[in-house]
């Protein structure tokens, strides 16, 4: 079945560590997105990519980095510069027809320990 | 003023009630309007999609867009306990711009 796979489901980070969240899709979608979700905050855009080897900052990009070396993959690195990384992270993608909205992954819950 | 405003609730209703969820927005360029449903600790799933103004119905769900008032609504008829979730409105303008989401409204339908 086609879809978006996020891994791991749960991730724990120590202070000062960089961690990478995986996002893989087999939908042949061009555009991919990373959102952060905090209680009462809704979804806030971190980074997005509309084509391989190109990506743009969203509203809250500070302390995060991404790469898009393959169409199927859009990993997100949470760096030590992100002072409050504890949140639920969602990856999404969309194909040529924007009519259908995003397809979301099941999310990664990151906790600082 | 935030681009998209949505009352976070929580909203609690008895089974069988009609539920009304709403969002207001400030960007008059928004043309595509969506409602997503998110169960606890899961990714959101697309529920309804509307382009420009008007109504759209799908089973127990009706989405309305009033661009003149910059106001969108989702109605759920004959609500069921399985409808208990967080409902997120989302919208964007034309082209390839990212969706802008509301904060989500948490709904509980009590049997």
Short mmCIF file of C-alpha atoms in Angstrom, two decimals:
data_model
loop_
_atom_site.label_atom_id
_atom_site.label_comp_id
_atom_site.label_asym_id
_atom_site.label_seq_id
_atom_site.Cartn_x
_atom_site.Cartn_y
_atom_site.Cartn_z
CA UNK A 1 0.00 0.00 0.00
CA UNK A 2 1.19 3.51 -0.76
CA UNK A 3 1.79 5.87 2.09
CA UNK A 4 4.17 7.81 4.26
CA UNK A 5 6.31 6.09 6.85
CA UNK A 6 7.76 8.01 9.76
CA UNK A 7 10.29 6.48 12.10
CA UNK A 8 10.86 6.07 14.90
CA UNK A 9 7.45 6.42 16.52
CA UNK A 10 9.03 7.58 19.78
CA UNK A 11 12.44 9.23 20.16
CA UNK A 12 14.29 10.47 23.21
CA UNK A 13 17.01 13.10 22.98
CA UNK A 14 19.55 14.12 25.53
CA UNK A 15 20.50 17.74 25.97
CA UNK A 16 23.03 18.82 23.32
CA UNK A 17 22.32 15.93 20.96
CA UNK A 18 21.31 16.08 17.32
CA UNK A 19 18.66 13.59 16.28
CA UNK A 20 17.24 12.73 12.86
CA UNK A 21 13.62 11.86 12.13
CA UNK A 22 12.96 9.74 9.08
CA UNK A 23 10.19 10.31 6.53
CA UNK A 24 9.79 8.04 3.51
CA UNK A 25 6.95 8.01 0.96
CA UNK A 26 6.14 5.63 -1.88
CA UNK A 27 3.37 7.77 -3.36
CA UNK A 28 5.58 9.34 -6.03
CA UNK A 29 4.70 12.73 -4.54
CA UNK A 30 6.83 15.73 -5.45
CA UNK A 31 6.31 17.97 -2.43
CA UNK A 32 7.04 17.02 1.17
CA UNK A 33 6.56 18.93 4.42
CA UNK A 34 7.54 18.81 8.07
CA UNK A 35 5.20 20.16 10.73
CA UNK A 36 5.55 20.41 14.47
CA UNK A 37 2.50 19.97 16.70
CA UNK A 38 2.37 21.17 20.29
CA UNK A 39 -0.68 21.00 22.57
CA UNK A 40 -2.95 23.95 21.81
CA UNK A 41 -0.65 25.19 19.01
CA UNK A 42 -1.92 23.37 15.97
CA UNK A 43 0.48 22.46 13.16
CA UNK A 44 3.40 24.79 12.50
CA UNK A 45 5.48 24.48 9.34
CA UNK A 46 9.20 23.76 9.82
CA UNK A 47 10.51 23.06 6.30
CA UNK A 48 9.13 22.01 2.96
CA UNK A 49 10.50 20.75 -0.33
CA UNK A 50 8.77 20.87 -3.69
CA UNK A 51 11.51 19.17 -5.66
CA UNK A 52 14.61 17.08 -5.09
CA UNK A 53 17.68 19.03 -3.91
CA UNK A 54 15.59 22.08 -3.04
CA UNK A 55 13.80 23.09 0.16
CA UNK A 56 12.43 26.20 1.86
CA UNK A 57 12.18 27.34 5.45
CA UNK A 58 8.80 27.44 7.08
CA UNK A 59 7.65 29.53 10.01
CA UNK A 60 9.77 27.84 12.70
CA UNK A 61 12.92 26.57 10.92
CA UNK A 62 15.43 27.71 13.55
CA UNK A 63 17.21 24.75 15.15
CA UNK A 64 16.17 22.33 12.41
CA UNK A 65 17.77 21.14 9.16
CA UNK A 66 16.57 18.98 6.28
CA UNK A 67 17.83 17.36 3.09
CA UNK A 68 16.06 16.11 -0.04
CA UNK A 69 18.51 13.93 -1.93
CA UNK A 70 15.83 11.52 -3.12
CA UNK A 71 12.21 12.08 -4.08
CA UNK A 72 11.07 9.46 -1.60
CA UNK A 73 12.93 10.74 1.44
CA UNK A 74 12.84 13.95 3.47
CA UNK A 75 14.67 13.52 6.80
CA UNK A 76 14.49 16.17 9.52
CA UNK A 77 17.39 16.79 11.90
CA UNK A 78 16.63 18.42 15.22
CA UNK A 79 19.85 20.11 16.25
CA UNK A 80 21.10 21.10 19.68
CA UNK A 81 20.24 24.69 18.74
CA UNK A 82 16.54 23.83 19.07
CA UNK A 83 15.98 24.68 22.72
CA UNK A 84 12.51 23.23 23.10
CA UNK A 85 12.30 20.20 20.81
CA UNK A 86 9.77 18.16 22.76
CA UNK A 87 6.79 17.86 20.40
CA UNK A 88 4.92 15.64 17.95
CA UNK A 89 6.48 15.84 14.47
CA UNK A 90 4.43 15.17 11.36
CA UNK A 91 5.64 14.61 7.82
CA UNK A 92 3.29 15.12 4.87
CA UNK A 93 3.40 14.93 1.10
CA UNK A 94 1.28 15.96 -1.84
CA UNK A 95 1.27 14.96 -5.49
CA UNK A 96 0.75 16.86 -8.72
CA UNK A 97 -2.91 17.38 -7.98
CA UNK A 98 -3.04 19.74 -5.03
CA UNK A 99 -6.79 19.22 -5.03
CA UNK A 100 -6.45 16.21 -2.78
CA UNK A 101 -4.61 17.83 0.11
CA UNK A 102 -1.78 16.36 2.09
CA UNK A 103 -1.17 12.76 3.06
CA UNK A 104 0.31 12.60 6.54
CA UNK A 105 2.54 10.09 8.22
CA UNK A 106 1.71 8.72 11.67
CA UNK A 107 4.15 11.05 13.41
CA UNK A 108 7.19 10.88 15.68
CA UNK A 109 6.96 11.94 19.30
CA UNK A 110 10.27 13.47 20.39
CA UNK A 111 11.03 13.95 24.08
CA UNK A 112 14.04 15.59 25.67
CA UNK A 113 15.37 13.65 28.65
CA UNK B 1 -3.97 38.63 14.14
CA UNK B 2 -3.20 35.03 13.24
CA UNK B 3 -3.94 33.97 9.69
CA UNK B 4 -6.33 31.23 10.81
CA UNK B 5 -8.30 31.27 14.04
CA UNK B 6 -10.00 28.19 15.43
CA UNK B 7 -11.59 27.70 18.83
CA UNK B 8 -9.61 24.89 20.49
CA UNK B 9 -12.53 23.70 22.59
CA UNK B 10 -12.79 21.17 24.08
CA UNK B 11 -16.31 20.57 22.82
CA UNK B 12 -18.39 17.83 24.40
CA UNK B 13 -21.74 16.75 22.91
CA UNK B 14 -24.15 13.84 23.39
CA UNK B 15 -24.39 11.12 20.76
CA UNK B 16 -26.76 12.09 17.95
CA UNK B 17 -26.17 15.84 18.30
CA UNK B 18 -25.35 18.16 15.41
CA UNK B 19 -21.84 19.54 15.78
CA UNK B 20 -20.68 22.84 14.30
CA UNK B 21 -16.96 23.57 14.01
CA UNK B 22 -15.69 26.87 12.69
CA UNK B 23 -12.63 28.76 11.55
CA UNK B 24 -12.06 32.36 10.57
CA UNK B 25 -9.19 33.63 8.49
CA UNK B 26 -7.64 36.93 7.50
CA UNK B 27 -5.97 36.21 4.14
CA UNK B 28 -8.45 36.96 1.36
CA UNK B 29 -6.21 35.10 -1.10
CA UNK B 30 -7.09 31.73 0.42
CA UNK B 31 -9.02 29.64 -2.12
CA UNK B 32 -8.67 26.02 -1.01
CA UNK B 33 -10.23 24.95 2.28
CA UNK B 34 -9.92 21.62 4.03
CA UNK B 35 -10.92 19.86 7.20
CA UNK B 36 -8.72 17.20 8.72
CA UNK B 37 -9.59 14.76 11.50
CA UNK B 38 -6.88 13.65 13.89
CA UNK B 39 -7.24 10.85 16.39
CA UNK B 40 -5.01 10.87 19.44
CA UNK B 41 -1.33 10.22 18.64
CA UNK B 42 -2.07 9.71 14.94
CA UNK B 43 -1.45 11.76 11.81
CA UNK B 44 -4.32 13.92 10.47
CA UNK B 45 -6.51 12.49 7.72
CA UNK B 46 -8.32 14.57 5.10
CA UNK B 47 -12.04 14.72 5.79
CA UNK B 48 -13.46 17.39 3.50
CA UNK B 49 -12.16 19.61 0.72
CA UNK B 50 -13.78 22.73 -0.74
CA UNK B 51 -12.65 25.12 -3.41
CA UNK B 52 -13.75 28.77 -3.11
CA UNK B 53 -17.19 29.47 -1.67
CA UNK B 54 -20.13 27.14 -1.29
CA UNK B 55 -21.19 23.93 0.39
CA UNK B 56 -20.04 20.37 0.06
CA UNK B 57 -21.73 17.36 1.61
CA UNK B 58 -20.34 13.87 2.23
CA UNK B 59 -22.52 11.57 4.28
CA UNK B 60 -22.95 13.05 7.75
CA UNK B 61 -20.44 15.82 7.06
CA UNK B 62 -21.07 19.20 5.43
CA UNK B 63 -18.41 21.81 4.77
CA UNK B 64 -19.34 25.44 4.15
CA UNK B 65 -17.17 28.31 2.96
CA UNK B 66 -18.21 31.96 3.11
CA UNK B 67 -15.39 33.93 1.52
CA UNK B 68 -17.15 37.25 1.97
CA UNK B 69 -17.04 36.73 5.74
CA UNK B 70 -13.74 34.78 5.71
CA UNK B 71 -15.48 32.01 7.62
CA UNK B 72 -15.58 28.26 7.14
CA UNK B 73 -17.62 25.63 8.95
CA UNK B 74 -17.86 21.87 9.30
CA UNK B 75 -21.15 20.33 10.39
CA UNK B 76 -21.43 16.79 11.67
CA UNK B 77 -24.93 15.33 11.79
CA UNK B 78 -25.96 12.41 14.01
CA UNK B 79 -22.60 12.54 15.78
CA UNK B 80 -21.13 9.24 16.96
CA UNK B 81 -18.57 8.40 19.67
CA UNK B 82 -16.21 7.44 16.84
CA UNK B 83 -16.26 11.11 15.76
CA UNK B 84 -14.37 11.98 18.95
CA UNK B 85 -11.14 13.50 17.66
CA UNK B 86 -9.41 16.80 17.01
CA UNK B 87 -10.65 18.62 13.90
CA UNK B 88 -8.22 20.90 12.09
CA UNK B 89 -9.15 23.43 9.47
CA UNK B 90 -6.54 24.18 6.80
CA UNK B 91 -6.37 26.49 3.84
CA UNK B 92 -4.08 27.90 1.20
CA UNK B 93 -4.06 30.25 -1.74
CA UNK B 94 -3.44 29.24 -5.34
CA UNK B 95 -0.23 27.67 -6.55
CA UNK B 96 2.05 25.49 -4.51
CA UNK B 97 1.96 27.32 -1.20
CA UNK B 98 1.89 25.24 1.98
CA UNK B 99 -1.31 24.73 3.92
CA UNK B 100 -1.94 26.98 6.91
CA UNK B 101 -3.63 25.17 9.78
CA UNK B 102 -5.89 26.25 12.60
CA UNK B 103 -5.05 25.11 16.11
CA UNK B 104 -7.67 22.36 16.01
CA UNK B 105 -10.86 21.77 18.02
CA UNK B 106 -11.02 18.76 20.29
CA UNK B 107 -14.44 17.07 20.08
CA UNK B 108 -15.83 14.45 22.42
CA UNK B 109 -19.10 12.68 21.58
CA UNK B 110 -20.55 11.04 24.66
CA UNK B 111 -22.59 7.85 24.29
#
